PDB file of C-alpha atoms in Angstrom:
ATOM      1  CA  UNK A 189      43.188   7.857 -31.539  1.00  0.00           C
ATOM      2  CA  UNK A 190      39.850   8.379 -32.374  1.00  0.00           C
ATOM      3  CA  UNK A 191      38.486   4.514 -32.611  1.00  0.00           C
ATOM      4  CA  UNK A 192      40.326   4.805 -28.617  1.00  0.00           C
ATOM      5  CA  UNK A 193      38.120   7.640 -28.015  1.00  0.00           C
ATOM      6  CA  UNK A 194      35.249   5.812 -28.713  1.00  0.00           C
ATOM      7  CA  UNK A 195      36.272   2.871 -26.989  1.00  0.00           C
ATOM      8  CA  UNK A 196      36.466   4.779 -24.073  1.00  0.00           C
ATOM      9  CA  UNK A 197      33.244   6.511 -24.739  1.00  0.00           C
ATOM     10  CA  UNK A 198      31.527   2.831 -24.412  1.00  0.00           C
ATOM     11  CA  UNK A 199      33.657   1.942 -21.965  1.00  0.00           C
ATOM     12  CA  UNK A 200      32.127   5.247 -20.061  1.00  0.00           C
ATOM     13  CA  UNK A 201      28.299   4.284 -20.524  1.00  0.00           C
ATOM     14  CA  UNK A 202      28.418   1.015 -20.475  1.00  0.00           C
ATOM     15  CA  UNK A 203      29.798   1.565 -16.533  1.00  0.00           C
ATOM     16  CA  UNK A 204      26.592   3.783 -16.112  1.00  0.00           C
ATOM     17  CA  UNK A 205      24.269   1.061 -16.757  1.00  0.00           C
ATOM     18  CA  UNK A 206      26.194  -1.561 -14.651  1.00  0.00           C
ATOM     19  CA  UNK A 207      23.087  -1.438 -11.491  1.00  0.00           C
ATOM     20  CA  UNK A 208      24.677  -0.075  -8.144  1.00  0.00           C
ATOM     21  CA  UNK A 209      24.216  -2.374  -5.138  1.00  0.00           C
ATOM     22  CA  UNK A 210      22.014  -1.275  -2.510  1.00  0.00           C
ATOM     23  CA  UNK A 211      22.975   1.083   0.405  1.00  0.00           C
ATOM     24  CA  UNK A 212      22.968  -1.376   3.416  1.00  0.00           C
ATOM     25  CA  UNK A 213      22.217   0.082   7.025  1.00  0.00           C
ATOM     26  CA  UNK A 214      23.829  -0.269  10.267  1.00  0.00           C
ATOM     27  CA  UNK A 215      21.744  -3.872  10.719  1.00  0.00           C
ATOM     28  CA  UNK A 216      22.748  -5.258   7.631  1.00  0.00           C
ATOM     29  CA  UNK A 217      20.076  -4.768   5.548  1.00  0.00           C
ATOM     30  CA  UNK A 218      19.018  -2.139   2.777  1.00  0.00           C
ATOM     31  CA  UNK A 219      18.183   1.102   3.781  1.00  0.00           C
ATOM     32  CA  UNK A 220      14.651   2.044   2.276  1.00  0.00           C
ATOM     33  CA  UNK A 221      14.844   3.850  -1.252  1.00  0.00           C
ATOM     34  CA  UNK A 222      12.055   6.437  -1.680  1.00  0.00           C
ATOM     35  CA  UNK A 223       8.993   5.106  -3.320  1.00  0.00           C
ATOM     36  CA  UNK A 224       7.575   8.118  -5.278  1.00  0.00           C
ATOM     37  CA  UNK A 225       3.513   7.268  -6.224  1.00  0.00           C
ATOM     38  CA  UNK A 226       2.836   9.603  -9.620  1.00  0.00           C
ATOM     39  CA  UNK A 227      -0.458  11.123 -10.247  1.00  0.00           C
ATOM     40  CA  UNK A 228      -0.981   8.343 -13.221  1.00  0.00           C
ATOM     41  CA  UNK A 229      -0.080   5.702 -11.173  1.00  0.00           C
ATOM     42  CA  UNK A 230      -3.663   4.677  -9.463  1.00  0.00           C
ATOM     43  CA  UNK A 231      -4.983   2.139 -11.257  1.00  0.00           C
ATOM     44  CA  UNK A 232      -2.029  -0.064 -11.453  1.00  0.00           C
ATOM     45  CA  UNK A 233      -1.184   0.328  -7.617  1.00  0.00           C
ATOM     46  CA  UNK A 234      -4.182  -0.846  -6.809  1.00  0.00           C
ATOM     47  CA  UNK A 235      -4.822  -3.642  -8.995  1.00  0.00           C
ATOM     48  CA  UNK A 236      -1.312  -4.682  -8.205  1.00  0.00           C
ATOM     49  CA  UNK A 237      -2.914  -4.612  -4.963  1.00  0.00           C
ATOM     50  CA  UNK A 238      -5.900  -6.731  -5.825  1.00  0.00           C
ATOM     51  CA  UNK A 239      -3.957  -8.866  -7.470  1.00  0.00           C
ATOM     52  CA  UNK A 240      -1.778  -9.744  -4.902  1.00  0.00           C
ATOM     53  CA  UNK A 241      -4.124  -9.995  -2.236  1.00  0.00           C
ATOM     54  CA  UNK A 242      -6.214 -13.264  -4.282  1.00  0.00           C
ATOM     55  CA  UNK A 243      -3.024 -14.604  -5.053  1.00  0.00           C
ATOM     56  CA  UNK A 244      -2.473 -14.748  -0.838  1.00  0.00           C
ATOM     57  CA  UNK A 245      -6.176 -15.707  -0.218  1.00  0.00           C
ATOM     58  CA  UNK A 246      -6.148 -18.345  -3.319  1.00  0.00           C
ATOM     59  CA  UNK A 247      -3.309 -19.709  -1.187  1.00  0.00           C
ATOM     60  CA  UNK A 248      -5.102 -19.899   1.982  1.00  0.00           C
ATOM     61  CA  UNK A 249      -8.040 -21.326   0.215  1.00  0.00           C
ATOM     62  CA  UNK A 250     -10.278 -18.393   0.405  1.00  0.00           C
ATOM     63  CA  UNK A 251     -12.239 -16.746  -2.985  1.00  0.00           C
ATOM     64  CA  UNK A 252     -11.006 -13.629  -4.452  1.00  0.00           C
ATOM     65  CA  UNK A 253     -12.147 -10.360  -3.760  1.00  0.00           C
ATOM     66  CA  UNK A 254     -13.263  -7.315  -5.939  1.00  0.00           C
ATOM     67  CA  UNK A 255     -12.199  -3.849  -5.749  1.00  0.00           C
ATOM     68  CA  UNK A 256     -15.163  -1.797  -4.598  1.00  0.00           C
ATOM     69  CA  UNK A 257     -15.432   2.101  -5.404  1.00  0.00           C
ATOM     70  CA  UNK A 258     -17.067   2.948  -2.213  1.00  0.00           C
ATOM     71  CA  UNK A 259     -14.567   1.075   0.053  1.00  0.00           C
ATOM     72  CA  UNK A 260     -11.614   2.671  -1.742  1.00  0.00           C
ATOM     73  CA  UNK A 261     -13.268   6.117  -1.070  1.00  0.00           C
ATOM     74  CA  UNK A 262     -13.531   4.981   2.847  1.00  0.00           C
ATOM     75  CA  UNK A 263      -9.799   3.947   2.572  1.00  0.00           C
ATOM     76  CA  UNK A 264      -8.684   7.303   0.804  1.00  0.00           C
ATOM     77  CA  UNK A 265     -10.620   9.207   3.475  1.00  0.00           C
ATOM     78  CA  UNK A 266      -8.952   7.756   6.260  1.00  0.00           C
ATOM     79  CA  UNK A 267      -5.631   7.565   4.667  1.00  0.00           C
ATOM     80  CA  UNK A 268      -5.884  10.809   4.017  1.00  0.00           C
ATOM     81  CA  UNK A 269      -6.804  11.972   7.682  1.00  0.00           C
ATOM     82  CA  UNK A 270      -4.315   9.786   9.273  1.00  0.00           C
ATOM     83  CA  UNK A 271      -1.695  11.748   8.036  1.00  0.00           C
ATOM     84  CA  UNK A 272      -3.631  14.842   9.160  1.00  0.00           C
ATOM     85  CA  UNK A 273      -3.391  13.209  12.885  1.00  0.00           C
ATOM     86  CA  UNK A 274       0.220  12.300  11.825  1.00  0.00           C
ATOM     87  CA  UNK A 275      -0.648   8.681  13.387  1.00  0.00           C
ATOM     88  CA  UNK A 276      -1.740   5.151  12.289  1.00  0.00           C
ATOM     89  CA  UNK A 277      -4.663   4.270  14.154  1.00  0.00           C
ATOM     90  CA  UNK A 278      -8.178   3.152  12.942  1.00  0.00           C
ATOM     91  CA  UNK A 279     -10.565   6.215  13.984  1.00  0.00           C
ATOM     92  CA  UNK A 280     -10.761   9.386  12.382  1.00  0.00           C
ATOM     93  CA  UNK A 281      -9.941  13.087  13.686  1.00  0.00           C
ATOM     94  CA  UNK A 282     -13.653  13.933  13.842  1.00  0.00           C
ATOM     95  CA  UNK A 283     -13.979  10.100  16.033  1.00  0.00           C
ATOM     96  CA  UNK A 284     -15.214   8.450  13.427  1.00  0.00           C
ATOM     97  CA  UNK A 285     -15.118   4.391  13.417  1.00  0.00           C
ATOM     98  CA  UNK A 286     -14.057   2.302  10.432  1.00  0.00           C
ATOM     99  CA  UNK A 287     -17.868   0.798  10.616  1.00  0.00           C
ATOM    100  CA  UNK A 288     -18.963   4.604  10.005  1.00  0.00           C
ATOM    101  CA  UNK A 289     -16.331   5.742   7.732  1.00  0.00           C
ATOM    102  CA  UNK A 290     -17.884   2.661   5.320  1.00  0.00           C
ATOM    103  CA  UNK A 291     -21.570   4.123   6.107  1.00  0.00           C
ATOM    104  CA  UNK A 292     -20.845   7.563   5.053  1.00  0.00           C
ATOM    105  CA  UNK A 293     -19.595   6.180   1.664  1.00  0.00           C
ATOM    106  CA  UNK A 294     -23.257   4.386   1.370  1.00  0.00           C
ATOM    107  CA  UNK A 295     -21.640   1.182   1.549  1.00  0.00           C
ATOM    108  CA  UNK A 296     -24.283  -1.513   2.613  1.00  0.00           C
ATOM    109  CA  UNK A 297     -22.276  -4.352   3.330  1.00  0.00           C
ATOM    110  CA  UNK A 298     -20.555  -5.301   6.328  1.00  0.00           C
ATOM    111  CA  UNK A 299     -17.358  -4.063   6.983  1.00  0.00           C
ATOM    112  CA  UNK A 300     -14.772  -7.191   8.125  1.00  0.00           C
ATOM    113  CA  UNK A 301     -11.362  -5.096   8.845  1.00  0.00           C
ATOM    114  CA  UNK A 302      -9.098  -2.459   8.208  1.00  0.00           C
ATOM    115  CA  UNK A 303      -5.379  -2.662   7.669  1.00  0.00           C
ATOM    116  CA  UNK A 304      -3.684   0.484   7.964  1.00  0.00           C
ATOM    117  CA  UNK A 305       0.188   1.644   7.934  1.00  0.00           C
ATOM    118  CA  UNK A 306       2.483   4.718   7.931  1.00  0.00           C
ATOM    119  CA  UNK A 307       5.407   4.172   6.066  1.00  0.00           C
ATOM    120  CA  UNK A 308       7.761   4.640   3.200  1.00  0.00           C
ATOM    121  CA  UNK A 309       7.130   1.302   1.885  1.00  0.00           C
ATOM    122  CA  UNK A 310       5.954  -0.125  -1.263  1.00  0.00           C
ATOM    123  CA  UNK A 311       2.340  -1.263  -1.378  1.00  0.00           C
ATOM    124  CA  UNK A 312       3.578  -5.091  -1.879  1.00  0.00           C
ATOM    125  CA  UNK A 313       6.135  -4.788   1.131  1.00  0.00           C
ATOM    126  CA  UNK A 314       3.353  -3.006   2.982  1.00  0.00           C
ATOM    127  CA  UNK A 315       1.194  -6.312   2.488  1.00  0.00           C
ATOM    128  CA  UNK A 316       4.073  -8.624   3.251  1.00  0.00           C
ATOM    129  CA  UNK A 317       4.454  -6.786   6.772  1.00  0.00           C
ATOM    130  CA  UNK A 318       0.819  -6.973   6.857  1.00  0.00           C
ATOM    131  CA  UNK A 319       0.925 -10.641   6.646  1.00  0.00           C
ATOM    132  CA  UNK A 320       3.061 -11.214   9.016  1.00  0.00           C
ATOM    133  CA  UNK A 321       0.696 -10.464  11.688  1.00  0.00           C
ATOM    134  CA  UNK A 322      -1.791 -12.879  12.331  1.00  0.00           C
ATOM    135  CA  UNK A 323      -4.485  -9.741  13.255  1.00  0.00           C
ATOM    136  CA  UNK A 324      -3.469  -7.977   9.895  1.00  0.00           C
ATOM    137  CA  UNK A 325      -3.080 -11.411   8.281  1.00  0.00           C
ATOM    138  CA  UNK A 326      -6.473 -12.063   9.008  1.00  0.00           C
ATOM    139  CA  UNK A 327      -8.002  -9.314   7.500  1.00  0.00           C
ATOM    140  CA  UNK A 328      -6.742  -9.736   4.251  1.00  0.00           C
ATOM    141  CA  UNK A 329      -7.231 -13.977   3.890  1.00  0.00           C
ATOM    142  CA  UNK A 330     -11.037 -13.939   5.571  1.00  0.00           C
ATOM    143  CA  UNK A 331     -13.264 -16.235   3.909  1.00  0.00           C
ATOM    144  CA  UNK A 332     -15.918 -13.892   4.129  1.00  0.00           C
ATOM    145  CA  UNK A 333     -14.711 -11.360   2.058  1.00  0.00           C
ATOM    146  CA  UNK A 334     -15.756 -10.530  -1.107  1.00  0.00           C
ATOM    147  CA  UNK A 335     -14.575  -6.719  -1.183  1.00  0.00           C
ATOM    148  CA  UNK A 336     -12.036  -4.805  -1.280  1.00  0.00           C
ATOM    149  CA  UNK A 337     -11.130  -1.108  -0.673  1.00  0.00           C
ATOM    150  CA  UNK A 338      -7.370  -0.084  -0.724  1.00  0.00           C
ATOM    151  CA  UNK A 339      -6.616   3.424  -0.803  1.00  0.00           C
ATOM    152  CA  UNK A 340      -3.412   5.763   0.431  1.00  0.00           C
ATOM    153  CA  UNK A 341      -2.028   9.162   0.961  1.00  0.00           C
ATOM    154  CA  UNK A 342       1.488  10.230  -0.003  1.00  0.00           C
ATOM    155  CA  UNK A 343       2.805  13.156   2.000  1.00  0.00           C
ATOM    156  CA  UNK A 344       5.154  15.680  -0.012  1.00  0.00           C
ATOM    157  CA  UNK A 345       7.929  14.271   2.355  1.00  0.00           C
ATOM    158  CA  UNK A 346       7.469  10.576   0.524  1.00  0.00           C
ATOM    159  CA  UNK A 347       5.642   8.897   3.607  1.00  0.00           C
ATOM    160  CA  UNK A 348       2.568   6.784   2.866  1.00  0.00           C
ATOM    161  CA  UNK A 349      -0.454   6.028   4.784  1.00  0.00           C
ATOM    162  CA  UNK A 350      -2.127   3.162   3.233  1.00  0.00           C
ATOM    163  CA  UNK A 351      -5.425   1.894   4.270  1.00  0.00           C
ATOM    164  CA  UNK A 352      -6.781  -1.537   3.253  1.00  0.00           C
ATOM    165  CA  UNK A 353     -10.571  -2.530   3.998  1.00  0.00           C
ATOM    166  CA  UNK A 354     -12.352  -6.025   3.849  1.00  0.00           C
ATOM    167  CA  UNK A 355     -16.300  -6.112   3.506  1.00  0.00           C
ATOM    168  CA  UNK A 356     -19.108  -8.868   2.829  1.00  0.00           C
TER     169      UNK A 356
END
């Protein structure tokens, strides 16, 4: 009796390991799954980020880019204030440019592009919608980049505003 108990037992957890498939939506594909960003999680967002991004521009023949601090601050400030506008768009709530959100931060290069998105996405499924828009794609696989500022803001509700930035 007892070795069937403990057959059972396994039986029991091994069934809650076994991985669940995916809840699928009304067009067939997965609903999104809530992609909670912890306060330790920084650093290996964005270099997942950077990563990612020379791995596309390697591809396309372009050199890699480098994080830069001051960019990232320009992209957490607007990521930030988008989601105090509750709307993607690329000025700022005070009217503010990209070209003088990058100033502010002291950065003296020149600013290429901006990227930006609302959504509950991942940061890699947020770049694989990014390049599938040549206007977006372009930003992130210029040959003239050498920097790179990538930044977001996750609202208690689980939406992200990310904001990517390209500069000389």
């Amino acid at each position: 009796m007892r070795i069937a108990a403990l057959f059972v037992s396994l039986a029991l957890a091994l069934t809650a390991c076994a991985p669940t498939a995916p809840q699928m939506g009304a067009d067939g594909k997965p609903l999104p799954r809530l992609y909670r960003i912890g306060m330790g999680d920084k650093a290996r967002i964005q270099y997942r980020m950077l990563d990612a991004v020379n791995a596309l521009r390697r591809a396309a023949g372009a050199p890699e880019v480098e994080l830069d601090a001051k960019l990232t601050a320009a992209a957490a400030t607007h990521s930030r204030d988008m989601s105090v506008q509750n709307r993607p768009w690329h000025f700022g709530s005070d009217g503010s440019s990209p070209i003088d959100r990058v100033r502010r931060v002291g950065y003296d290069g020149m600013l290429l592009g901006e990227n930006i998105s609302e959504t509950y996405e991942t940061e890699l499924e947020t770049l694989g919608a990014w390049m599938e828009q040549p206007d977006t794609r372009r930003v992130i696989v210029d040959p003239d980049a050498r920097k790179l500022g990538f930044s977001w803001y996750q609202e208690s509700n689980g939406k992200i505003w990310w904001t990517l930035i390209t500069g000389t």
